[in-house]
Tab-separated table of C-alpha atoms in Angstrom:
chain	number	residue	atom	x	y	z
A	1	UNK	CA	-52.451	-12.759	-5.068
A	2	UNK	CA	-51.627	-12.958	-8.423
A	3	UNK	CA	-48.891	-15.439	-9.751
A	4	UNK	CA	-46.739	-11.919	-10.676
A	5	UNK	CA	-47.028	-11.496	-7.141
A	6	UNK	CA	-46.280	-14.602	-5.430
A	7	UNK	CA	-42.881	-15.292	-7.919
A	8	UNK	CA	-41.804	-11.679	-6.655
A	9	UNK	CA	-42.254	-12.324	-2.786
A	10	UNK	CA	-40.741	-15.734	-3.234
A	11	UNK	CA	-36.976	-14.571	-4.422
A	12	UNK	CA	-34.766	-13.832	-1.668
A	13	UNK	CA	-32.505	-10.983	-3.538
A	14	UNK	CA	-29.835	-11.073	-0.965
A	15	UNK	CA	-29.121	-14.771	-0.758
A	16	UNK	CA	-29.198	-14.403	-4.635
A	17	UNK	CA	-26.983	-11.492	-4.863
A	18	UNK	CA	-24.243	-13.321	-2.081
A	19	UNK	CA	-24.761	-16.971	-4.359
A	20	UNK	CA	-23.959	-14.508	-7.850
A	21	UNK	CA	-20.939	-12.906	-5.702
A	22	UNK	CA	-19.775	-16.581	-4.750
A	23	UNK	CA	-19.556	-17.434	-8.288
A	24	UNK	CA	-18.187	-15.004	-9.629
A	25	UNK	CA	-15.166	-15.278	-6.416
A	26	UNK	CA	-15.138	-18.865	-7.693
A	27	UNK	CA	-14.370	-18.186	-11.214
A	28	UNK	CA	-12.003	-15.483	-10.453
A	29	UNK	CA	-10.063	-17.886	-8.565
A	30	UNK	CA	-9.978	-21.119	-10.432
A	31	UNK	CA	-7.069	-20.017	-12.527
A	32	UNK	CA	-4.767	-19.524	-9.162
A	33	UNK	CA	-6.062	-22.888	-7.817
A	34	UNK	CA	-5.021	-24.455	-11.171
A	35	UNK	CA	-1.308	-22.373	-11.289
A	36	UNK	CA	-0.850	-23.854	-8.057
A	37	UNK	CA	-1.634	-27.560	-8.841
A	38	UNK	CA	0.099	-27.530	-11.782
A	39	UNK	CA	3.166	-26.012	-10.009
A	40	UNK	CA	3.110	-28.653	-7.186
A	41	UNK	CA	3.377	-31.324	-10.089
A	42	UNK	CA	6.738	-29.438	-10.648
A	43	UNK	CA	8.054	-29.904	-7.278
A	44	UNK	CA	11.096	-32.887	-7.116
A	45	UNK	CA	14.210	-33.875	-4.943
A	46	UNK	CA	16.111	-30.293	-6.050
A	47	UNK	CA	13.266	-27.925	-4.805
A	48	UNK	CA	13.940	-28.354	-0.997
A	49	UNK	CA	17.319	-26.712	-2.333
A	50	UNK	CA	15.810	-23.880	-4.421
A	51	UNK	CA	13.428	-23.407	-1.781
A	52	UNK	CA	15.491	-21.870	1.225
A	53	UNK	CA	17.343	-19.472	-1.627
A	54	UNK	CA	13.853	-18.269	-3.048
A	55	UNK	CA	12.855	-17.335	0.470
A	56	UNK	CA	16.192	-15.255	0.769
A	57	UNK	CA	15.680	-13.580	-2.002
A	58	UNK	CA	12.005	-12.672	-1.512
A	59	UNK	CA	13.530	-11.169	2.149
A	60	UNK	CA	16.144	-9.340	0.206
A	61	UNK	CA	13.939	-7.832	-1.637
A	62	UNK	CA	11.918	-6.251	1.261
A	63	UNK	CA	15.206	-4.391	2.670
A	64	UNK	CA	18.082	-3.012	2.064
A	65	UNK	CA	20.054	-4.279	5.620
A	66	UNK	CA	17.992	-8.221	5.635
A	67	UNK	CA	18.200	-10.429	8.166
A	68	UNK	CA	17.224	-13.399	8.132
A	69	UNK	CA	16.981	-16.904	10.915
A	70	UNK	CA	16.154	-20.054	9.472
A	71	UNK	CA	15.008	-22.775	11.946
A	72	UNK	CA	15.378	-26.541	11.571
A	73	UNK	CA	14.427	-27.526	15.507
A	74	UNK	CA	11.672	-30.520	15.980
A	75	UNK	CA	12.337	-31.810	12.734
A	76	UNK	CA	9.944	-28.470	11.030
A	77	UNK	CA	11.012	-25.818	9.479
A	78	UNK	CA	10.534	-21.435	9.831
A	79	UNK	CA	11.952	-18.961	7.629
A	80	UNK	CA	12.112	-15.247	9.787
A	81	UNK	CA	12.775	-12.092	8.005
A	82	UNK	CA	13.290	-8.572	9.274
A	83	UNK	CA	11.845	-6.949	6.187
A	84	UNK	CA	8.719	-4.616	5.215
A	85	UNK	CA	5.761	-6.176	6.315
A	86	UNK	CA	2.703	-7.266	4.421
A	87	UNK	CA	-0.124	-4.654	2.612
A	88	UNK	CA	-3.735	-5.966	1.941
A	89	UNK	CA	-2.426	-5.919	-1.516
A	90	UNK	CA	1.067	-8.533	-0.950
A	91	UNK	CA	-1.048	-10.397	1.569
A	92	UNK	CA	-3.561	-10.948	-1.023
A	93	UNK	CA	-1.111	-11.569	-3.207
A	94	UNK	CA	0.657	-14.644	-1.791
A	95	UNK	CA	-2.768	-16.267	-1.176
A	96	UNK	CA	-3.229	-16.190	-5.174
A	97	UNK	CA	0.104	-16.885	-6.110
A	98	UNK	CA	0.371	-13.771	-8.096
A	99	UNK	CA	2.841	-11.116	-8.140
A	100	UNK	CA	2.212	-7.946	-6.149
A	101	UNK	CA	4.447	-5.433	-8.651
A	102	UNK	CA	1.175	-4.703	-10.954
A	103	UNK	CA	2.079	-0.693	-9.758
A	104	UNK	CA	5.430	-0.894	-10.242
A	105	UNK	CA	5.668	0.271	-6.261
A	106	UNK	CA	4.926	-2.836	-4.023
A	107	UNK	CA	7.763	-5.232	-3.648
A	108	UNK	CA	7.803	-8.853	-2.957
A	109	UNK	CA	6.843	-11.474	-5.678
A	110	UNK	CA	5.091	-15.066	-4.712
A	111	UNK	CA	5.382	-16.999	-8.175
A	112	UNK	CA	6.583	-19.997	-9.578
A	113	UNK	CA	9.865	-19.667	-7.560
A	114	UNK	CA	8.025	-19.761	-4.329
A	115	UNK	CA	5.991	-22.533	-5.065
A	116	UNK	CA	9.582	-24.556	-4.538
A	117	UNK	CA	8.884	-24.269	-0.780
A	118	UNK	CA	6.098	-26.068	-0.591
A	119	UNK	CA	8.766	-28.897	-0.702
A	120	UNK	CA	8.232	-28.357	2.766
A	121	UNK	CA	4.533	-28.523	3.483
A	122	UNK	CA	1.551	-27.049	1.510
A	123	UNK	CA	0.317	-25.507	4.492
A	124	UNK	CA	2.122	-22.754	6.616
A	125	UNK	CA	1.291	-19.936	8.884
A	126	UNK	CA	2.814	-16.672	8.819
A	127	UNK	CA	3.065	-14.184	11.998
A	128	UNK	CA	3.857	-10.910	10.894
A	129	UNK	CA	2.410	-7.235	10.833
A	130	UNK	CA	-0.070	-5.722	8.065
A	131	UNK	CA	0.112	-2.304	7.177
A	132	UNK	CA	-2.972	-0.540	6.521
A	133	UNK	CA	-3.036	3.849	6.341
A	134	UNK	CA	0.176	3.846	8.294
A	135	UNK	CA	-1.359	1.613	10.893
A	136	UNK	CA	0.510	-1.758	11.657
A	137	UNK	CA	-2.014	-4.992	12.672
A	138	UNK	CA	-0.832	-8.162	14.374
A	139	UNK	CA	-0.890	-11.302	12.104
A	140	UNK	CA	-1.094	-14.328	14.232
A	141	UNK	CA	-0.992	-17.724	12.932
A	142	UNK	CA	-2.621	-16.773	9.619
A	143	UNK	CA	-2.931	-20.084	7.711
A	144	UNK	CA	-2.340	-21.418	4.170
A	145	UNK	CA	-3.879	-24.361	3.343
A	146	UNK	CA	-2.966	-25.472	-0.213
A	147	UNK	CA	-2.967	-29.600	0.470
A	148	UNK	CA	-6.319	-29.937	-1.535
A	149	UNK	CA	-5.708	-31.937	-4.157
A	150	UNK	CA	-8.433	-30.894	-6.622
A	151	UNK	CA	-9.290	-27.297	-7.842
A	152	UNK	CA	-12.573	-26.680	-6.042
A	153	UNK	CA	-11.240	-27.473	-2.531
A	154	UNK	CA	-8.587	-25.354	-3.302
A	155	UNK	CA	-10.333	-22.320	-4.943
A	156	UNK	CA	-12.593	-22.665	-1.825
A	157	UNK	CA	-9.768	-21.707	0.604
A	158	UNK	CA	-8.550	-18.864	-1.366
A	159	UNK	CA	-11.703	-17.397	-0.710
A	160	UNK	CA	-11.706	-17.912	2.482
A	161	UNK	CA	-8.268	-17.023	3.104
A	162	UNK	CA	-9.047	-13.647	1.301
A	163	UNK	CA	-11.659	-12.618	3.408
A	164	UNK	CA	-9.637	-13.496	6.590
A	165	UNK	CA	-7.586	-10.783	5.552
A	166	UNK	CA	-11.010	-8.503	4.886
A	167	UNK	CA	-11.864	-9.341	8.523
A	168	UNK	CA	-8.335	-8.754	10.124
A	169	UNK	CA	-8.910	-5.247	8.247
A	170	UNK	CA	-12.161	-4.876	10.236
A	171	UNK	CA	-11.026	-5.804	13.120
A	172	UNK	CA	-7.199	-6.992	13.682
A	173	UNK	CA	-5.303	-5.704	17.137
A	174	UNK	CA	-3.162	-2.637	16.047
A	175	UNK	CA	0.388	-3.376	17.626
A	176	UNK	CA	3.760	-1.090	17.410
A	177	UNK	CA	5.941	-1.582	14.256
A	178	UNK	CA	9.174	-1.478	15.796
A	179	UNK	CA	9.642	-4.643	16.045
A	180	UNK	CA	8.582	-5.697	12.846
A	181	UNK	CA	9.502	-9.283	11.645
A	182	UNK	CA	7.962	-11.903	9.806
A	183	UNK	CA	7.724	-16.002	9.635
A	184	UNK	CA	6.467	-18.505	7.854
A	185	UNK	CA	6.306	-21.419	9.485
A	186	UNK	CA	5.798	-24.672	7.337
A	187	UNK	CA	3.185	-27.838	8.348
A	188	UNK	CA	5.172	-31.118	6.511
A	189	UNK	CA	2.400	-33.703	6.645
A	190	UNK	CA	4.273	-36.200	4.491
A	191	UNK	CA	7.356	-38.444	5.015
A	192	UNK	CA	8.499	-37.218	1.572
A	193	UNK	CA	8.174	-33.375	2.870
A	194	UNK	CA	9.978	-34.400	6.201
A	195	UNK	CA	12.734	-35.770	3.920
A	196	UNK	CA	12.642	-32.572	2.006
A	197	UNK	CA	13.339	-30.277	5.154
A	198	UNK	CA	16.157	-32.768	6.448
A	199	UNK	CA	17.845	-32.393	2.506
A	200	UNK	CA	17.717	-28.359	2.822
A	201	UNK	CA	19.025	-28.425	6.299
A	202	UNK	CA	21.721	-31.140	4.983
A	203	UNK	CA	22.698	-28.485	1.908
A	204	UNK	CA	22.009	-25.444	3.429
C-alpha cells in the first residue's frame, strides 16, 4: 500500500467532521459565556431587588391578562407565570443570554436585566411547555447551570444545554396546552445568594 493510501484509510472523516463542528459550537459560544461572566461581576446587594421586577416584566410581556406566584417557602425561591410558553427559538435564547426579538415577532427578552436574578442562584430549572408546529412538549426540570467560573466550563454547558433542547425536539412527551404555566425555580448554593432571596422576600 502506498503511503497515499495508508494516510487516506487512517483519517476518520466523521470524528473529524463532529471535532470541526465542536469548534466551531465553541467559538460561537464564547462570546455568551463571556456576557455572562462579565454580567455576574455586576451583580451587588440591589440586584435581589431588581431581580423579582425583571421577572415581572419578562411575564408581562408574554400576556396580556399575567399572572404571576412568587414562592419564598424552604428558604428557595420560584417565579410562576401564566404566559406564552417557550419556542426552540426563546428557549435557545435564554441559554445564550441573547434576545429572542431578532424577527420582530417572538417576545420575551433574557439580557442584562435578567442576569439580576442570578442574585439568587446561577443555576435554575424551568418546568414549562415548548411549542413546536402547534404541538406543546413537557419541559421538566430543564437545568441551567451557569456557576462555572471560567469561560470554557461555561461555553461547555451552553452546548450542552442547546442540544438538550435538540433532543426534547426529537423526542419530548407532547402534553395538552391548557394548562400552560411556567417556573423557574432557582438553586442558591451560597450564603451570600441565601441572603439575597431573604432581602427580595424582605422588599418585595
Amino acid at each position: 500500500m502506498s503511503d497515499e493510501r495508508k494516510i487516506t484509510a487512517a483519517l476518520d472523516r466523521n470524528k473529524a467532521t463532529e471535532d470541526a463542528e465542536l469548534e466551531s459550537k465553541k467559538a460561537d459560544n464564547k462570546q455568551h459565556a463571556d456576557k455572562l461572566l462579565r454580567g455576574f461581576e455586576d451583580i451587588d446587594s440591589s440586584s435581589a431587588n431588581r431581580a423579582v421586577w425583571e421577572l415581572v416584566q419578562n411575564a408581562c410581556d408574554l400576556t396580556s391578562k399575567c399572572e404571576v406566584i412568587i414562592d419564598y417557602s424552604n428558604n428557595g425561591f420560584s417565579f410562576s407565570h401564566n404566559g406564552k410558553p417557550f419556542t426552540s427559538a426563546t428557549l435557545i435564547s435564554l441559554i445564550k443570554q441573547v434576545s429572542s426579538k431578532y424577527d420582530g415577532d417572538e417576545v420575551g427578552k433574557f439580557g442584562t436585566g435578567f442576569i439580576t436574578t442570578h442574585a439568587f442562584g446561577r443555576k435554575f430549572k424551568i418546568d414549562s411547555l415548548l411549542e413546536v408546529s402547534g404541538q406543546f412538549l413537557k419541559v421538566k426540570d430543564f437545568l441551567i447551570d451557569r456557576s462555572p467560573k471560567e469561560w470554557k466550563s461555561l461555553v461547555s454547558n451552553i452546548i450542552e444545554q442547546t442540544d438538550r433542547v435538540y433532543e426534547l425536539i426529537k423526542g419530548g412527551e407532547i402534553v395538552d396546552s391548557t394548562k400552560a404555566s411556567t417556573t423557574f425555580t432557582f438553586i442558591p448554593e451560597s450564603k451570600t445568594q441565601q441572603e439575597s432571596i431573604k432581602t427580595s422576600s424582605l422588599s418585595l
